[in-house]
PDB file of C-alpha atoms in Angstrom:
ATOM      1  CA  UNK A 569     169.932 199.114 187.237  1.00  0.00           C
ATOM      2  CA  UNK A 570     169.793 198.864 183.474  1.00  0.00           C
ATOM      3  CA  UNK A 571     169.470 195.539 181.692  1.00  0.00           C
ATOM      4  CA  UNK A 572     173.184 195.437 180.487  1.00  0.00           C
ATOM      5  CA  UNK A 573     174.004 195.961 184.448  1.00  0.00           C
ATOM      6  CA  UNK A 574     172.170 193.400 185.434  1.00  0.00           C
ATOM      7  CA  UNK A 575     173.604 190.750 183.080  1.00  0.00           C
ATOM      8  CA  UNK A 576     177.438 192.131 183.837  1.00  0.00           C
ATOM      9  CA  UNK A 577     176.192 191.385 187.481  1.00  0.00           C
ATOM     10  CA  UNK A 578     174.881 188.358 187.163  1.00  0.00           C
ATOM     11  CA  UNK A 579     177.926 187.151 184.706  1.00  0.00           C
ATOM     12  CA  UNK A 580     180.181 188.184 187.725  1.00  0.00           C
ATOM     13  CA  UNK A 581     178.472 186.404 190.364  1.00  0.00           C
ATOM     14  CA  UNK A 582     178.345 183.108 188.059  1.00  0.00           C
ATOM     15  CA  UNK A 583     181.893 183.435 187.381  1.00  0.00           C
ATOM     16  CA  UNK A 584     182.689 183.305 190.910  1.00  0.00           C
ATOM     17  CA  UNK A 585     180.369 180.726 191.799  1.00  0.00           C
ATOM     18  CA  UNK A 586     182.193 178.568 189.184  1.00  0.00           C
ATOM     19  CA  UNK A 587     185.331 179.361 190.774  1.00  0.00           C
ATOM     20  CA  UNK A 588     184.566 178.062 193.726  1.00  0.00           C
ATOM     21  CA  UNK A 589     183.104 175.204 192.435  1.00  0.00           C
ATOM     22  CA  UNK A 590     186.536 174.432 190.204  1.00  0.00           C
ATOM     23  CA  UNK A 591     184.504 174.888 187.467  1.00  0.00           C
ATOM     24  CA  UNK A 592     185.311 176.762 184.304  1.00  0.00           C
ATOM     25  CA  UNK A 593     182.859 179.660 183.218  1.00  0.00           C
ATOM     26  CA  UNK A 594     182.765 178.959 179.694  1.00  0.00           C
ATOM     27  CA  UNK A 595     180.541 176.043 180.090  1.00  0.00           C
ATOM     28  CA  UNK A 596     177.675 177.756 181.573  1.00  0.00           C
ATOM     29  CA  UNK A 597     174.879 179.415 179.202  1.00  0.00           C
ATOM     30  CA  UNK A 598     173.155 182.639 181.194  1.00  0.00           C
ATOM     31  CA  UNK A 599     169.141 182.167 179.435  1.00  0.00           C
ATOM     32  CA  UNK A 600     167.530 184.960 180.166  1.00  0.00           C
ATOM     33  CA  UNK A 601     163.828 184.234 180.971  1.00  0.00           C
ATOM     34  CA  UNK A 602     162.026 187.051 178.951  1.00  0.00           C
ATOM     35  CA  UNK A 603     158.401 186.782 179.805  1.00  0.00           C
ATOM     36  CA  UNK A 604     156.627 189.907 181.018  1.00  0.00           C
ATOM     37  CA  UNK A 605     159.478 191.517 179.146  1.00  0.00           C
ATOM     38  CA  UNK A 606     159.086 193.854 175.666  1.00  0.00           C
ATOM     39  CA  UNK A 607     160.996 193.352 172.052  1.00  0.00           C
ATOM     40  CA  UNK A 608     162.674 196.104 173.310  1.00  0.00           C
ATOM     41  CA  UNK A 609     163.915 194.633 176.355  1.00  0.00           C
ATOM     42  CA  UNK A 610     164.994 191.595 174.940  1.00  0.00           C
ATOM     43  CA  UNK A 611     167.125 193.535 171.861  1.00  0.00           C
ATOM     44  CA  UNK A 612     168.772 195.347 175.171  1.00  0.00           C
ATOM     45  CA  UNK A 613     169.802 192.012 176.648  1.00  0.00           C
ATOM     46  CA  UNK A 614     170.936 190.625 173.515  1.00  0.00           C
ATOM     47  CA  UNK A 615     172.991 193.684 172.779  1.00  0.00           C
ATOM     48  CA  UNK A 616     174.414 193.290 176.181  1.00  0.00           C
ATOM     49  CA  UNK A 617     175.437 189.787 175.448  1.00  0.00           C
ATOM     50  CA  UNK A 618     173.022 187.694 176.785  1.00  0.00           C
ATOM     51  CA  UNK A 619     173.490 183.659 175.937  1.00  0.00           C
ATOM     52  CA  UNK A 620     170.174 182.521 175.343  1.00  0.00           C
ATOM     53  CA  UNK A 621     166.643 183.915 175.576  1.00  0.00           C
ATOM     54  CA  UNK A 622     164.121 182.024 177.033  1.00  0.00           C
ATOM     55  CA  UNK A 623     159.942 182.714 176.411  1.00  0.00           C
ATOM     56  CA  UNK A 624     157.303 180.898 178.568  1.00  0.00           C
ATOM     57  CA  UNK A 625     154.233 181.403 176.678  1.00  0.00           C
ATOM     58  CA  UNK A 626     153.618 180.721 173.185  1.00  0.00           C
ATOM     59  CA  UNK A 627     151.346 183.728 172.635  1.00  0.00           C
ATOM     60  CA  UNK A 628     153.917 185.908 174.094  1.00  0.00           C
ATOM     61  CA  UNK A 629     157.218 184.206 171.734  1.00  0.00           C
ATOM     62  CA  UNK A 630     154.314 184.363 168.674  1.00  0.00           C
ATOM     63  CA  UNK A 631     154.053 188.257 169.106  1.00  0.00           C
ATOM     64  CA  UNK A 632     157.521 188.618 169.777  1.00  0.00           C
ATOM     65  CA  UNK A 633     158.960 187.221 166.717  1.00  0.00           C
ATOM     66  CA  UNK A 634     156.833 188.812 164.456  1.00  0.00           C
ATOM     67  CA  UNK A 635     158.579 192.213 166.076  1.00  0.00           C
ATOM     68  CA  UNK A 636     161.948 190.023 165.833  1.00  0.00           C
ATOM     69  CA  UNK A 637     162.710 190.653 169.151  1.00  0.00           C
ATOM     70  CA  UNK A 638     164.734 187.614 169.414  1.00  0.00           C
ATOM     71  CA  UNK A 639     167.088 188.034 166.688  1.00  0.00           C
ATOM     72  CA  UNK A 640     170.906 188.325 167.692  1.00  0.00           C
ATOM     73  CA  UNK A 641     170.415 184.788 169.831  1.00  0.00           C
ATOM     74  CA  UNK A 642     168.887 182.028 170.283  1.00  0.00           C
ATOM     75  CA  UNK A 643     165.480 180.790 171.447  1.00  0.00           C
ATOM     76  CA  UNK A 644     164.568 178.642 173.758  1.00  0.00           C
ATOM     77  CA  UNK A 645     160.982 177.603 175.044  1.00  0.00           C
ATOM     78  CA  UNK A 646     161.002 177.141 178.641  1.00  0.00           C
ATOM     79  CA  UNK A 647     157.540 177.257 180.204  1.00  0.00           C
ATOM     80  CA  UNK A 648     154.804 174.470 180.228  1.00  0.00           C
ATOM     81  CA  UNK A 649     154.131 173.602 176.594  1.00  0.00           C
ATOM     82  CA  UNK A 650     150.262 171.837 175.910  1.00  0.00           C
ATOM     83  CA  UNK A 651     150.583 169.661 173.248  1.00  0.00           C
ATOM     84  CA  UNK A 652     147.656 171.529 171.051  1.00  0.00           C
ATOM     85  CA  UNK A 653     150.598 174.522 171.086  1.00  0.00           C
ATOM     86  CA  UNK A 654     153.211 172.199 169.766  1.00  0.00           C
ATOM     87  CA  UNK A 655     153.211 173.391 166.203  1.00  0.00           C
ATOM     88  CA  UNK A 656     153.294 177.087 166.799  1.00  0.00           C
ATOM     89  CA  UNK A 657     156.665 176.134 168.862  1.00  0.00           C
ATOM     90  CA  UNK A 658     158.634 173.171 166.645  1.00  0.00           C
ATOM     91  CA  UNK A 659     160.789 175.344 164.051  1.00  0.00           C
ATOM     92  CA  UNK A 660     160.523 178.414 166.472  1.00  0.00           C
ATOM     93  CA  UNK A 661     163.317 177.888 168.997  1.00  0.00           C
ATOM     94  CA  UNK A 662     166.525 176.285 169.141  1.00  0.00           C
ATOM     95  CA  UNK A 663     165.696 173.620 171.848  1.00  0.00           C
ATOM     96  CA  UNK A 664     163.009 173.247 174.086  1.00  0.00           C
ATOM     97  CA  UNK A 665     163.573 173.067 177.625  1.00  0.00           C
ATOM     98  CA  UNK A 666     160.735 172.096 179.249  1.00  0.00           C
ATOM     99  CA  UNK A 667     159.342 168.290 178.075  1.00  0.00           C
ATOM    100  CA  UNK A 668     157.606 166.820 180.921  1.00  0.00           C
ATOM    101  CA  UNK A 669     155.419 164.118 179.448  1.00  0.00           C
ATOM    102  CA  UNK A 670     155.902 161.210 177.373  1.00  0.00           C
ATOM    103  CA  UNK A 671     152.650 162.731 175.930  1.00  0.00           C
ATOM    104  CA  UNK A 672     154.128 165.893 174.979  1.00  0.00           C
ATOM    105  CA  UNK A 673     157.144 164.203 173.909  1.00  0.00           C
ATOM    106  CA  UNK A 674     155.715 162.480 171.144  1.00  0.00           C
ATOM    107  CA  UNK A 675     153.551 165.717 169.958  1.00  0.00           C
ATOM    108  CA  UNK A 676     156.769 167.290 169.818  1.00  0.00           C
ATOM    109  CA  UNK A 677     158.458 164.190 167.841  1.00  0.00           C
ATOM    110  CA  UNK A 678     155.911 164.282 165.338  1.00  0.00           C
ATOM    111  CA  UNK A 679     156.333 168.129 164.678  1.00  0.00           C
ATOM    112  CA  UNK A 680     160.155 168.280 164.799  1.00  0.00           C
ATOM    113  CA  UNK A 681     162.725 167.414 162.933  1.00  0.00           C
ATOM    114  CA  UNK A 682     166.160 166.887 164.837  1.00  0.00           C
ATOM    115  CA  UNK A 683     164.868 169.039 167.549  1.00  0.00           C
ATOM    116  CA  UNK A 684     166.892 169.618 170.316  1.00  0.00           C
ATOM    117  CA  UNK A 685     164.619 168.994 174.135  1.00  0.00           C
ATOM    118  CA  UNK A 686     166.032 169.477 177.979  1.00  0.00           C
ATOM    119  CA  UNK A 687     163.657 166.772 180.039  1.00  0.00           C
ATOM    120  CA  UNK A 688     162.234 168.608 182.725  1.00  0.00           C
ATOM    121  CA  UNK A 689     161.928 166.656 186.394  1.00  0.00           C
ATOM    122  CA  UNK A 690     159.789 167.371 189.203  1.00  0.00           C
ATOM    123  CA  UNK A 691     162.427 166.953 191.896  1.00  0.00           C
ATOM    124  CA  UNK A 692     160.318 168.220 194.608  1.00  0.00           C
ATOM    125  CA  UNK A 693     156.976 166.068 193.911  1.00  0.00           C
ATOM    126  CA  UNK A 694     154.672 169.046 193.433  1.00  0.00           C
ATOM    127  CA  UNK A 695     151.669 168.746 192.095  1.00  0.00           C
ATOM    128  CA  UNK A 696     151.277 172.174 190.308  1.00  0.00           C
ATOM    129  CA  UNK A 697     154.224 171.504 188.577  1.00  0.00           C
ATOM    130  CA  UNK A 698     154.896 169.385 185.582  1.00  0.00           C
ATOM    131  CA  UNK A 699     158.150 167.077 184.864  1.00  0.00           C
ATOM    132  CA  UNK A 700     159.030 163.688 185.374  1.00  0.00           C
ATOM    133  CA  UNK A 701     158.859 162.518 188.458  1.00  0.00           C
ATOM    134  CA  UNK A 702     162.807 161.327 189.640  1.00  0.00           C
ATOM    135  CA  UNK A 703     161.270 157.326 189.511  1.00  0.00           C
ATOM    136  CA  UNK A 704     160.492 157.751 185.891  1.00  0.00           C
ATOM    137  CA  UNK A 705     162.752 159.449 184.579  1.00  0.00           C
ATOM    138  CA  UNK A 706     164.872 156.491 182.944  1.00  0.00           C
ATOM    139  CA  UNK A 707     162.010 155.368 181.519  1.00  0.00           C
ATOM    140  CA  UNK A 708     161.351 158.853 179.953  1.00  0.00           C
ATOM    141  CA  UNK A 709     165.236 158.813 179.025  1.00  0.00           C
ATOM    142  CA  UNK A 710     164.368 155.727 177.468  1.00  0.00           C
ATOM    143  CA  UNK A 711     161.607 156.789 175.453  1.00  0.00           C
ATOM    144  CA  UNK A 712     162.652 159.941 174.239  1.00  0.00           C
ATOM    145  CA  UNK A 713     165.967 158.011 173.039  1.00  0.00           C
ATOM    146  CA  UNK A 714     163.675 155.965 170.606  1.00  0.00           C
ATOM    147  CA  UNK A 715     162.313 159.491 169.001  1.00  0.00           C
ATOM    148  CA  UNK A 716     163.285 159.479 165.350  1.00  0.00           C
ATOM    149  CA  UNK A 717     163.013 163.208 165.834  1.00  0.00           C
ATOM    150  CA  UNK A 718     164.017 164.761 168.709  1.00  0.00           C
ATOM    151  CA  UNK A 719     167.843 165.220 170.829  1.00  0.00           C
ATOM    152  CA  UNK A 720     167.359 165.082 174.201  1.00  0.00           C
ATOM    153  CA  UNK A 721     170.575 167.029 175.328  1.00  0.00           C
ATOM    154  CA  UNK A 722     170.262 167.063 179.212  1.00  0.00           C
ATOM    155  CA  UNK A 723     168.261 167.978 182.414  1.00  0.00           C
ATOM    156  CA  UNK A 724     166.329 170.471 183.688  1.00  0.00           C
ATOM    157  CA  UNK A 725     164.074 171.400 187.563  1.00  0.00           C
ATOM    158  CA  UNK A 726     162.476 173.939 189.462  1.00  0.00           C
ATOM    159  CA  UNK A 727     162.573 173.279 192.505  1.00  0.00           C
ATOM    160  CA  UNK A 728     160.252 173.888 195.433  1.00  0.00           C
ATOM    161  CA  UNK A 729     160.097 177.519 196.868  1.00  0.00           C
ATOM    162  CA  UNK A 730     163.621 177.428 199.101  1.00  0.00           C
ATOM    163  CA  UNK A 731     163.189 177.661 203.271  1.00  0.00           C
ATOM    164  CA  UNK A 732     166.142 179.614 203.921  1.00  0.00           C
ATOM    165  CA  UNK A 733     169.938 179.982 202.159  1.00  0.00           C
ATOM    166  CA  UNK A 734     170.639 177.623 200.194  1.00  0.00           C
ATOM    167  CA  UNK A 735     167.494 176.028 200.445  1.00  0.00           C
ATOM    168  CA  UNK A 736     167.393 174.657 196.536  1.00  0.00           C
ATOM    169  CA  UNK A 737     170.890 173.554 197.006  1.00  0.00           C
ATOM    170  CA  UNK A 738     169.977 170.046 198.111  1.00  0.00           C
ATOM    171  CA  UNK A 739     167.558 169.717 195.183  1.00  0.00           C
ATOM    172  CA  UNK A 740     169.973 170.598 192.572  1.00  0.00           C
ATOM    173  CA  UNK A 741     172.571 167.834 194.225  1.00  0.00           C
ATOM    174  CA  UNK A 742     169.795 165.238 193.282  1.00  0.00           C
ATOM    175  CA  UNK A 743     168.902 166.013 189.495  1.00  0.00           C
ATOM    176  CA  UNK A 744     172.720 166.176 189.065  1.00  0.00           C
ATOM    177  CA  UNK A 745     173.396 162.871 190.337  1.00  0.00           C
ATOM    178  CA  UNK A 746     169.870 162.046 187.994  1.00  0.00           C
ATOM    179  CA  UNK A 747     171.584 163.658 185.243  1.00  0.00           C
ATOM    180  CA  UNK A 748     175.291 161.828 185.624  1.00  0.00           C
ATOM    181  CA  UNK A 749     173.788 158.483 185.735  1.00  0.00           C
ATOM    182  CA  UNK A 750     171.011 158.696 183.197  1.00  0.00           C
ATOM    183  CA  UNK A 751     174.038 159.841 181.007  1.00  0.00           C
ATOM    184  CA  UNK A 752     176.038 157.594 181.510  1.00  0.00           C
ATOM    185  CA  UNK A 753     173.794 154.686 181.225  1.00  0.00           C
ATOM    186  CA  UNK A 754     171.373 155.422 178.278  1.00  0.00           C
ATOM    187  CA  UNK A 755     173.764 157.887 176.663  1.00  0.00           C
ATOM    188  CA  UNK A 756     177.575 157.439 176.756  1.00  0.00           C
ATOM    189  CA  UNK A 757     178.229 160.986 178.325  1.00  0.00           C
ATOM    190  CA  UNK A 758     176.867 162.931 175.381  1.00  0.00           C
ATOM    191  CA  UNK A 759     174.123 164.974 176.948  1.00  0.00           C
ATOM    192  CA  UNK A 760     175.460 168.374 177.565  1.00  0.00           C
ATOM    193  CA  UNK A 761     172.903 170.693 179.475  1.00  0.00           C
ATOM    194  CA  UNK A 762     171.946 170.610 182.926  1.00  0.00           C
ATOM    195  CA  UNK A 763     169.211 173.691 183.418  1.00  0.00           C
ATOM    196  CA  UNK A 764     168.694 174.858 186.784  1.00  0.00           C
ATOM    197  CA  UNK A 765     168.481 177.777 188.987  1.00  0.00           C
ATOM    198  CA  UNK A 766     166.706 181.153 188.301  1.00  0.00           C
ATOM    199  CA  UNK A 767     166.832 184.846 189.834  1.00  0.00           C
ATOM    200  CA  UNK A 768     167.799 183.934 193.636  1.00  0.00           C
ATOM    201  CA  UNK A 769     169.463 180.532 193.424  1.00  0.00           C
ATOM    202  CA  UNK A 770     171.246 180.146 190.311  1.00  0.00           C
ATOM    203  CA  UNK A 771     174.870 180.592 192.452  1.00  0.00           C
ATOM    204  CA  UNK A 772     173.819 177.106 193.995  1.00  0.00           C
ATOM    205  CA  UNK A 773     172.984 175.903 190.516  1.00  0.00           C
ATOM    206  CA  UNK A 774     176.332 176.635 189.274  1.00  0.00           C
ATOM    207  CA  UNK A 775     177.967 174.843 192.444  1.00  0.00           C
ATOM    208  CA  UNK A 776     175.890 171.995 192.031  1.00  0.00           C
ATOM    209  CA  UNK A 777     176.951 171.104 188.269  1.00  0.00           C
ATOM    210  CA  UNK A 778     174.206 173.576 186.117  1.00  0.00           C
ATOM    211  CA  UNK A 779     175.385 174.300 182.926  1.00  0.00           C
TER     212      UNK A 779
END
């Protein structure tokens, strides 16, 4: 199946997951994780309308825009970012997705300038992961609300490795409940992106409230 298949496919399935959700389609963004992937590749999922492309390594998104593989859409950073990799990433990408330390957060507030961030939670407690954990994340919310610099715009997991169907659903329930109250209590309803679910889950996603 070619790349422009896939993403009619997966458009299709999203669209009917949002259906039957009573949600409408036009407020979810399809990011297309492009690691492991080519310039090529990507300029084949951009031509075949892809939202968003998202890079996980900051090697990988260096080479890659110096073969302006991204250009057509934009970029977002979605993998673990250390904080000595900060500067090759600030001015780079559109928003980055994946802030999981207050640590990190302030590397990436001294970098940026009115840079848009997703906080990233560690719903599931594992320790191989990075994110907030669910019991600080106000306090993160908090924080990152004080950064002359930064936007945070919403919410984003990974959950554990699902046990059976619908096995992330229950994960996604809890870091959209995170995500409604966080909003409404630090900032009036304004944040805007909940990002969750990849390859074999992202119909639950949708259900749950993704964006």
């Amino acid at each position: 199946m070619s790349i422009a298949e896939n993403i009619a496919r997966v458009r299709a399935n999203i669209a009917a997951a949002a259906k039957e959700a009573g949600r409408d389609v036009s407020e979810i963004t399809l990011v297309g994780a492009s690691k492991m992937n080519d310039a090529d590749a990507c300029r084949q999922a951009i031509a075949a309308g892809i939202d968003v492309l998202g890079e996980n390594r900051e090697q990988e998104m260096t080479k890659k825009l110096a073969e302006h593989a991204y250009d057509g859409a934009p970029l977002h950073f979605i993998g673990h970012l250390q904080r000595n990799k900060v500067k090759n990433v600030v001015g780079k990408v559109a928003m980055i997705e994946s802030v999981g330390s207050l640590e990190l957060l302030a590397a990436i507030d001294k970098q940026a300038e009115k840079l848009g961030i997703v906080l990233e939670v560690n719903i599931g407690g594992e320790e191989a992961k990075s994110g907030f954990a669910p019991e600080s994340l106000e306090q993160a919310a908090e924080e990152a609300k004080k950064c002359a610099n930064v936007r945070v715009r919403g919410l984003m997991c990974i959950p554990p490795v699902a046990e059976g169907e619908h096995g992330s659903l229950p994960y996604f329930e809890k870091v959209h409940a995170l995500f409604v109250d966080i909003n409404a209590k630090l900032y009036d309803n304004t944040l805007d992106i909940l990002s969750m679910g990849m390859s074999g889950d992202y119909e639950d996603a949708v259900r749950a409230g993704a964006t």
